[in-house]
Short mmCIF file of C-alpha atoms in Angstrom, two decimals:
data_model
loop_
_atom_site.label_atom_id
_atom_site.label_comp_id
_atom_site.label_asym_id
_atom_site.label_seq_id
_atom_site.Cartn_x
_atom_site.Cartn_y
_atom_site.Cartn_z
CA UNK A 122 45.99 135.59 139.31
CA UNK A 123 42.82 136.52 139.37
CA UNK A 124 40.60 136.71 136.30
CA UNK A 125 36.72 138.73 136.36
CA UNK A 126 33.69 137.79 134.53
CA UNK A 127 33.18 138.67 130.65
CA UNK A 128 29.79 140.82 132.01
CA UNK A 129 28.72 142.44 135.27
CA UNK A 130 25.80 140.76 136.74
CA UNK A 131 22.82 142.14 138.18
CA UNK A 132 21.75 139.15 140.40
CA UNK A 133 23.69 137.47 142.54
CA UNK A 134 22.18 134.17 141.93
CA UNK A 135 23.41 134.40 138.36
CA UNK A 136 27.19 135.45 139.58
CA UNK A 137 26.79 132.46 141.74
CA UNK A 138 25.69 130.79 139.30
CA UNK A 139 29.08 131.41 137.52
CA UNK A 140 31.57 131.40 139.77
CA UNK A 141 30.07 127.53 140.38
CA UNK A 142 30.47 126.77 136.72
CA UNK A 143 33.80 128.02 136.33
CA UNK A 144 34.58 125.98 139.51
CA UNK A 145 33.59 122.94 137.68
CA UNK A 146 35.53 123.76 134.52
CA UNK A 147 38.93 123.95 137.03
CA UNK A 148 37.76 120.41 138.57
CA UNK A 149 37.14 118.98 135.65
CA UNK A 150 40.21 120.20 133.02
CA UNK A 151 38.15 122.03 131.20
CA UNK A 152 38.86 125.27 131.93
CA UNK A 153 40.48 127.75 129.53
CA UNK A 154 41.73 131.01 130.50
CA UNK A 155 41.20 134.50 128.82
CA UNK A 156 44.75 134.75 127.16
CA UNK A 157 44.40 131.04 125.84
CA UNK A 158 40.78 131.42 124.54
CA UNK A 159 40.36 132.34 120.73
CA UNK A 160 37.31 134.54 121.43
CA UNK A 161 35.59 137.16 123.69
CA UNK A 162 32.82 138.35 124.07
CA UNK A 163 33.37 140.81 121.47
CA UNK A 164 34.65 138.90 118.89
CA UNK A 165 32.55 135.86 118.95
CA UNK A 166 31.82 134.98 115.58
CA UNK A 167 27.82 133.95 114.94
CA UNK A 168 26.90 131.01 113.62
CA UNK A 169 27.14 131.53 110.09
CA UNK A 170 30.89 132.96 110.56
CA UNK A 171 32.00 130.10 112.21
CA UNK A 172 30.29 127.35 110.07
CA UNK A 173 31.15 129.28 106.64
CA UNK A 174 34.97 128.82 108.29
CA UNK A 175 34.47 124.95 109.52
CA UNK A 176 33.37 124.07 105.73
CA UNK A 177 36.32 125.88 104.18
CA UNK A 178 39.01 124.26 106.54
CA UNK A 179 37.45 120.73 106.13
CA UNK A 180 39.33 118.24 104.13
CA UNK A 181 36.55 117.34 101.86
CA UNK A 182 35.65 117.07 98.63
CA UNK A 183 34.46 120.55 96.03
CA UNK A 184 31.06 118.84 95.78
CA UNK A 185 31.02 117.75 99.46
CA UNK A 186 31.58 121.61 100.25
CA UNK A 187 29.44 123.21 97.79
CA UNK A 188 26.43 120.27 99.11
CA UNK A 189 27.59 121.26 102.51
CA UNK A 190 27.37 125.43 101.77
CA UNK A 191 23.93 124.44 100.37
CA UNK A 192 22.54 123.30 103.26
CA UNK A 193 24.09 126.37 105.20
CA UNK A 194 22.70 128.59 102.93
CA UNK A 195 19.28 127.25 102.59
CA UNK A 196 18.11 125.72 106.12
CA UNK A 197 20.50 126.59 108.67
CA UNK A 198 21.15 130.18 108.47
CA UNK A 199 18.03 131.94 107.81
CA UNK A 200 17.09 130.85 111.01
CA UNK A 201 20.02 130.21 113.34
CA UNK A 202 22.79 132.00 111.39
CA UNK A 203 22.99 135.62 112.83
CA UNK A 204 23.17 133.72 116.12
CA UNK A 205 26.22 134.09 118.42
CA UNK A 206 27.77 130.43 118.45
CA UNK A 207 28.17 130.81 122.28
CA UNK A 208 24.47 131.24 122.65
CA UNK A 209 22.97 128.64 120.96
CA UNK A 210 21.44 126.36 123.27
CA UNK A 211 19.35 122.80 122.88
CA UNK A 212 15.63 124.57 123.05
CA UNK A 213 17.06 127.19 119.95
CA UNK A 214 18.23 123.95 118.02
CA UNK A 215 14.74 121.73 118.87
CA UNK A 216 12.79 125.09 117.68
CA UNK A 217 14.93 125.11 114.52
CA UNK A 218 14.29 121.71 113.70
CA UNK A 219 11.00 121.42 114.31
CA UNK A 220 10.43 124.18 111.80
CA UNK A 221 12.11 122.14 109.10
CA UNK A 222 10.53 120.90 106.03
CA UNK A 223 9.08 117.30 106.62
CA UNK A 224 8.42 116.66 103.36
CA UNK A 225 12.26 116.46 102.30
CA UNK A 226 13.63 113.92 104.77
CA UNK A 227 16.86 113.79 103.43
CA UNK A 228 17.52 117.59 103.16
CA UNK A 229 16.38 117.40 106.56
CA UNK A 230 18.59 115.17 108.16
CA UNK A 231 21.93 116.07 106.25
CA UNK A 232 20.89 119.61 107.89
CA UNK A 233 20.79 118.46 111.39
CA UNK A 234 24.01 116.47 110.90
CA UNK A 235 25.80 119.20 109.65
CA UNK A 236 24.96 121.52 112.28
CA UNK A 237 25.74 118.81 114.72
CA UNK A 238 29.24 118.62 113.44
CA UNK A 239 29.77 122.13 113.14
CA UNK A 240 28.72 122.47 116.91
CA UNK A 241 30.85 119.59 118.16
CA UNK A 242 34.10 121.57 116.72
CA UNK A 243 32.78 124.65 118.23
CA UNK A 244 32.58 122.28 121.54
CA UNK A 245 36.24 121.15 121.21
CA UNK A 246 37.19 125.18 120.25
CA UNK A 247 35.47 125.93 123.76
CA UNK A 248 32.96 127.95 122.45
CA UNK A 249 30.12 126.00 123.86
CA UNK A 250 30.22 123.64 127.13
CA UNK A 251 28.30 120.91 125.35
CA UNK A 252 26.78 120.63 121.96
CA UNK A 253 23.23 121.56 122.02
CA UNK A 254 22.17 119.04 118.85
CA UNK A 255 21.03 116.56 120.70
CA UNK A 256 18.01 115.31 118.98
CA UNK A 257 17.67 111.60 118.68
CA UNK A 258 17.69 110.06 115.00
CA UNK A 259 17.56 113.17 113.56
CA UNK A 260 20.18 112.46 111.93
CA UNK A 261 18.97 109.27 110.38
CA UNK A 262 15.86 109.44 107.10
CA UNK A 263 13.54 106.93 107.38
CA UNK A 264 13.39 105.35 103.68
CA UNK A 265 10.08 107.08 101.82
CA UNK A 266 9.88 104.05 99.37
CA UNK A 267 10.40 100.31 98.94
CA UNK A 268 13.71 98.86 97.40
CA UNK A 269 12.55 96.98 94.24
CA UNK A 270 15.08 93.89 94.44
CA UNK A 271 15.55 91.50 91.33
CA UNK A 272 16.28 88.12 91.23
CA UNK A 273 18.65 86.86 87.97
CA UNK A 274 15.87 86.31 85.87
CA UNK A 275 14.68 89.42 86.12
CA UNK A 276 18.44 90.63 85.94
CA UNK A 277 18.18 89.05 82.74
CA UNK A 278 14.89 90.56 81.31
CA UNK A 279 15.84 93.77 81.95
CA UNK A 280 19.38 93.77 80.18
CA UNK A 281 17.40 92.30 77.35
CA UNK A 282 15.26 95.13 77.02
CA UNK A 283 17.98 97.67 77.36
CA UNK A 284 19.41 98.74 73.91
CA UNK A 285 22.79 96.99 72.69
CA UNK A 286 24.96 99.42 74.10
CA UNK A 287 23.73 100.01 77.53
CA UNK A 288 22.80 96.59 78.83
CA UNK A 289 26.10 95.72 80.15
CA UNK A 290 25.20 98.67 82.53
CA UNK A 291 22.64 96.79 84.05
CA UNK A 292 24.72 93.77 84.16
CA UNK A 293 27.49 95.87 85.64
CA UNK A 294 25.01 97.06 88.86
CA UNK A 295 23.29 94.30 89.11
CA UNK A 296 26.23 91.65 89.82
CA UNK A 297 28.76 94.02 90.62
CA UNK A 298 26.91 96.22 93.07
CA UNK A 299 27.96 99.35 91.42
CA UNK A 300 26.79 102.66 91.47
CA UNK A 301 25.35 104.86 88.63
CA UNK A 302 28.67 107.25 88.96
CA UNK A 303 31.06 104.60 88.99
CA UNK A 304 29.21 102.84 86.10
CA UNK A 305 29.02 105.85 83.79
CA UNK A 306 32.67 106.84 85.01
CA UNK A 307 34.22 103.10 83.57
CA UNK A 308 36.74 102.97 81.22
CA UNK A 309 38.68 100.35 79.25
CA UNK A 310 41.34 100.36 81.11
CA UNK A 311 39.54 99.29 84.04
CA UNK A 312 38.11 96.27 82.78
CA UNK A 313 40.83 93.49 83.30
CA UNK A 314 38.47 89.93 82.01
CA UNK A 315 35.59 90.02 84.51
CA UNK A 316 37.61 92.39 87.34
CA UNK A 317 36.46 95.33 86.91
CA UNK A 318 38.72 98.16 89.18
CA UNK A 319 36.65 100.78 90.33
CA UNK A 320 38.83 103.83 90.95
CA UNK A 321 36.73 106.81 89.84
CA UNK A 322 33.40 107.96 90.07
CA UNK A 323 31.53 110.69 88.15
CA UNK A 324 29.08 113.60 89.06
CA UNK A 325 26.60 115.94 86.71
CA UNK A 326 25.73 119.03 88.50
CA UNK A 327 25.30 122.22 86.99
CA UNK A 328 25.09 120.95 83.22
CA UNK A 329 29.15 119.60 83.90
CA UNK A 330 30.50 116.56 84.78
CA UNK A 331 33.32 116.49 87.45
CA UNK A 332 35.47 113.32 88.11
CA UNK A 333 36.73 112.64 91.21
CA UNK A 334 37.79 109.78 93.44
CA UNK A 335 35.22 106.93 94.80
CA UNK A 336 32.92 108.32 96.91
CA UNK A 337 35.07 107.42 100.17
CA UNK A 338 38.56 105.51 100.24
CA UNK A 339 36.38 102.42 100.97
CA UNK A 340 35.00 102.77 97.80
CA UNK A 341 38.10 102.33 95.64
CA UNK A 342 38.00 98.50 95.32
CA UNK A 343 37.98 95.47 92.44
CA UNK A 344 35.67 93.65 92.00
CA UNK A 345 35.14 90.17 90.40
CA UNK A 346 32.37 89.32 88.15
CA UNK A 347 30.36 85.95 87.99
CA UNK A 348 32.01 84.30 84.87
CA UNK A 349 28.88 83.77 83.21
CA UNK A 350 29.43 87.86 82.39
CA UNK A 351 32.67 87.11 80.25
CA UNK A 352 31.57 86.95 76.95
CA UNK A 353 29.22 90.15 77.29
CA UNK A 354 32.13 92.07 78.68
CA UNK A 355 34.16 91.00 75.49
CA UNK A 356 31.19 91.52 72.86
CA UNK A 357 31.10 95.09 74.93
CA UNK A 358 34.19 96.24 74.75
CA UNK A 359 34.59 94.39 71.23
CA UNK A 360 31.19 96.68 70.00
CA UNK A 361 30.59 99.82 71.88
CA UNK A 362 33.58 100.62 73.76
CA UNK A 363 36.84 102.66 71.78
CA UNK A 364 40.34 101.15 71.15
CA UNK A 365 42.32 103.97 73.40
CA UNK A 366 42.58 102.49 77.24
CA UNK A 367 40.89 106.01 78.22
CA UNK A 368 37.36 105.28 76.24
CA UNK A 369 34.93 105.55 78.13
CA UNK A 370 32.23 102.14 78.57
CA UNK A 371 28.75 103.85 78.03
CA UNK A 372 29.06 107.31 76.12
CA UNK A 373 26.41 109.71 74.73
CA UNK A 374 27.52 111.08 70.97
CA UNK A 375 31.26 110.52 72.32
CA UNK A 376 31.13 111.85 75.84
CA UNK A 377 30.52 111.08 79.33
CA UNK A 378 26.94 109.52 79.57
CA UNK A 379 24.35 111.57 82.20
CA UNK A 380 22.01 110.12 84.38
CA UNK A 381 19.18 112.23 81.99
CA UNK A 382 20.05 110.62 79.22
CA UNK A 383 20.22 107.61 80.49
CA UNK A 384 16.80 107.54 82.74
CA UNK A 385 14.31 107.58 79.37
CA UNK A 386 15.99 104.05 77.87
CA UNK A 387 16.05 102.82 81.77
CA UNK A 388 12.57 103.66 82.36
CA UNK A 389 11.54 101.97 79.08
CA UNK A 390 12.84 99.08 80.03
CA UNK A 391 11.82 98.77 83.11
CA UNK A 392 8.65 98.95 82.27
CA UNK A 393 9.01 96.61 79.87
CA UNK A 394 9.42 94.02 82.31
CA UNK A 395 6.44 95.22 85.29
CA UNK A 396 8.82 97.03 87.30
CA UNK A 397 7.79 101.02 86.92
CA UNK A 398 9.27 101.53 90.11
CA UNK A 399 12.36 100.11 90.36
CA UNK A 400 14.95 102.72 90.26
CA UNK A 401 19.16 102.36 88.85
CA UNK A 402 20.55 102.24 92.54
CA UNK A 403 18.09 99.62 93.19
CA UNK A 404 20.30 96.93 90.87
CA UNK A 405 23.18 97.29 93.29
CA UNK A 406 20.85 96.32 96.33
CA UNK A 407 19.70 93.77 94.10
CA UNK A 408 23.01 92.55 93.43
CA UNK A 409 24.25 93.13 97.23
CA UNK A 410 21.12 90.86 98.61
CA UNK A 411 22.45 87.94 95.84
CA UNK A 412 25.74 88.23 97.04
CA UNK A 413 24.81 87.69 100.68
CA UNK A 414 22.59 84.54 99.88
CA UNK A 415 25.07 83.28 98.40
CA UNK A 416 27.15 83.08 101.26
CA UNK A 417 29.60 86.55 101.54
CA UNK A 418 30.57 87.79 104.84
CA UNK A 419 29.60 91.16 106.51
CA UNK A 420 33.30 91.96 105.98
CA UNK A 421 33.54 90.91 102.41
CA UNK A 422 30.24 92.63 101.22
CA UNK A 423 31.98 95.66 102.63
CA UNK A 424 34.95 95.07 100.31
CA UNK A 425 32.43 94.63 97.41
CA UNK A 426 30.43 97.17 97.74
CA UNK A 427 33.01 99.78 98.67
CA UNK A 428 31.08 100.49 102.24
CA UNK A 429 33.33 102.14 105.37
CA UNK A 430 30.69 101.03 107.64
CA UNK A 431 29.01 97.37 108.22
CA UNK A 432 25.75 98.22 108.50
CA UNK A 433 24.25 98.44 104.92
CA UNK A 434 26.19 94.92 104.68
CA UNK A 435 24.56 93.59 107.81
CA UNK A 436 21.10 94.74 105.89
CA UNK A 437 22.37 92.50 103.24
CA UNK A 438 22.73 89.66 105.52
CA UNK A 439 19.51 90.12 107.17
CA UNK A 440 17.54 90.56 104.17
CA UNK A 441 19.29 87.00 102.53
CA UNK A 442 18.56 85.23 106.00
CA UNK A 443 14.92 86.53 105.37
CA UNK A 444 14.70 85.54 102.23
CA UNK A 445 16.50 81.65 102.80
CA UNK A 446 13.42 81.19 105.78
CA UNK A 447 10.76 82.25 103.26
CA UNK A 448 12.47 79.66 100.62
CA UNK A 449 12.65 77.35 103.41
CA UNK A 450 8.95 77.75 104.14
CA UNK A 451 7.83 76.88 100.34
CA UNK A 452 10.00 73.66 100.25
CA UNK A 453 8.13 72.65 103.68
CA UNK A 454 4.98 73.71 102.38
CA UNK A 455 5.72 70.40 99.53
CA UNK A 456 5.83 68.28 102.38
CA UNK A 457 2.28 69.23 103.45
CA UNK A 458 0.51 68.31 100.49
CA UNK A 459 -1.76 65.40 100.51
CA UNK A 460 -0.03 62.97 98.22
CA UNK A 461 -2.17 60.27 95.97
CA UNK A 462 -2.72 57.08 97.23
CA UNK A 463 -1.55 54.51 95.58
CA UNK A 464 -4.08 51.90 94.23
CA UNK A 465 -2.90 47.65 94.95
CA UNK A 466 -4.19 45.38 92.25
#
C-alpha cells in the first residue's frame, strides 16, 4: 500500500529529506501508519491541549494537579502553549527556558520537568520523534541557602524555649525526621509508646486544610523514637492532647494547627537560642544527619525518613562521614599539644 506525505513539498531536498526519515522509522520499528496514528495534521492538538489532557489522566494527587496546572498556567503556556506539539523542537524549548525567571529556582525547575514529562508521553504517543527537553540539570535547583543542622543540645534548647504545648513538635522533627505536614497531621492514635506511625500528612492552601496520604507510598512508615523521648510523649498526650483516638497532637483553638500560626512561636524560639535562620524542615535534616552518625544504613535512613530514592540518604551519610573526620581531627589536634614537663626532685 502506498501511503503520501501529510503536505506537498516545494523542494525536493525536503521530500528527500522525508522519504529518508520515514525509511528510518520502517528500519527501526518506529513507524506508525496513518490509520494507526491518533492525529493528523489537522487535528494535532497544541501544546496546551495536550498537556491540560496529560495532567487530567495522571494518577496523581488534587494538589499534585492543581501545583501541576499552576505551572501550566503560569510559565509554560504563555509562551509555548498555542504551539502545535508536533512542532516543538529543542532550540523553541532552550529559548523558553532561557526566558524563565532566575530568581525562583524552584518554580523554575518543576517547570522544565513538567514539560519534560509531558513531552516524553507525547514521544511514546508518536507525536514527536524525540523529546526536545533536553537541557542538562535543568531539572535539578541548586539550594539558595545553608541547612542550619542542630546537634542534641541545641535540640534541647530549642524545645525548651518552645511553649508547653508545642515542644514535642520539635522533639518530634528533630529525632524522628518528620515533616511539618506529618507533624501537624498526628493524632493519638498514632502514637503507640515512642512509635509513632506516620500515615497521613496535611496541607493549608487556600485558607483550607486537605488531608491526604504521605507524600509518596515511601512515606507511610513507623518510626521509633530514642527512649529518652518517653516520658515527654506521655506528659504530651497526658496535657495537651484529647481523650478521643482522633485528637489531634498540636491544635490551634481545637483545630488543625497551620504552618502561620505556628511560624511566630517557632521563630521566637529560635531566636532565642542564636539560630534566626534555621527553618522547621531543617530539624528533620538535623535529625537525619544524627541518625547517620550514629551508624544507620543508606537503606534504613530511607525507611526512616520515608524517601523512594537513596540519594537524600546518601547526603546523610556523607555529611556524618564529614562530620566523624572533623571530630576525628579535634581529638588528634589533643595529641599535638605540648604537654608539661614533669619536674624530678
Amino acid at each position: 500500500m502506498r501511503y503520501p506525505a501529510s503536505i506537498t513539498f516545494t523542494d525536493e531536498l525536503d521530500a528527500d529529506a522525508w522519504l529518508a526519515e520515514q525509511r528510518r522509522a520502517i528500519r527501526t520499528g518506529r513507524w506508525v501508519s496513518p490509520e494507526e496514528q491518533p492525529f493528523t495534521v489537522a487535528t494535532m492538538p497544541t501544546l496546551s491541549t495536550y498537556a491540560d489532557t496529560w495532567i487530567t489522566e495522571r494518577p496523581i494527587k488534587e494538589s499534585t494537579r492543581s501545583h501541576y496546572r499552576a505551572l501550566l498556567r503560569n510559565h509554560i503556556d504563555p509562551v509555548l502553549g498555542r504551539r502545535r506539539v508536533d512542532l516543538l523542537d529543542a532550540a523553541a524549548v532552550r529559548s523558553w527556558y532561557s526566558k524563565l525567571d532566575t530568581g525562583t529556582p524552584t518554580a523554575r525547575a518543576h517547570a522544565y520537568s513538567l514539560l519534560h514529562a509531558i513531552l516524553r508521553t507525547a514521544t511514546e504517543d508518536g507525536l514527536l520523534e524525540a523529546n526536545p527537553a533536553k537541557i542538562k540539570k535543568a531539572m535539578r535547583t541548586e539550594r539558595k541557602r545553608d541547612v542550619v543542622l542542630l546537634g542534641p543540645a541545641e535540640i534541647a534548647k530549642l524545645a525548651d524555649a518552645m511553649p508547653q504545648q508545642y515542644r514535642l513538635a520539635v522533639l518530634l522533627a528533630s529525632w524522628g525526621g518528620l515533616r511539618w505536614g506529618e507533624v501537624s497531621e498526628l493524632r493519638r492514635r498514632d502514637i503507640d509508646g515512642t512509635l509513632i506511625r506516620v500515615r497521613r500528612a496535611v496541607r493549608y492552601q487556600h485558607s483550607k486544610f486537605t488531608v491526604s496520604s504521605t507524600k509518596s507510598f515511601a512515606g507511610r512508615r513507623d518510626v521509633h523514637l530514642p527512649s529518652f523521648l518517653s516520658a515527654e510523649m506521655e506528659r504530651h498526650l497526658r496535657e495537651h492532647t484529647g481523650p478521643d483516638d482522633d485528637a489531634l497532637l498540636f491544635t490551634d483553638e481545637g483545630g488543625q494547627l497551620p504552618h502561620h500560626r505556628f511560624d511566630p512561636i517557632f521563630a521566637k524560639a529560635k531566636r532565642s537560642i542564636g539560630k534566626p535562620d534555621l527553618r522547621f524542615h531543617d530539624l528533620r535534616h538535623s535529625g537525619a544527619t544524627l541518625a547517620a552518625q550514629s551508624g544507620y544504613t543508606v537503606k534504613e535512613l530511607m525507611e526512616r525518613l520515608g524517601h523512594s530514592s537513596p540519594v537524600m540518604a546518601m547526603k546523610y551519610q556523607h555529611a556524618a562521614e564529614e562530620r566523624g573526620k572533623e571530630l576525628a581531627e579535634r581529638l588528634g589536634a589533643l595529641a599535638k599539644k605540648p604537654r608539661k614537663s614533669r619536674t624530678t626532685k
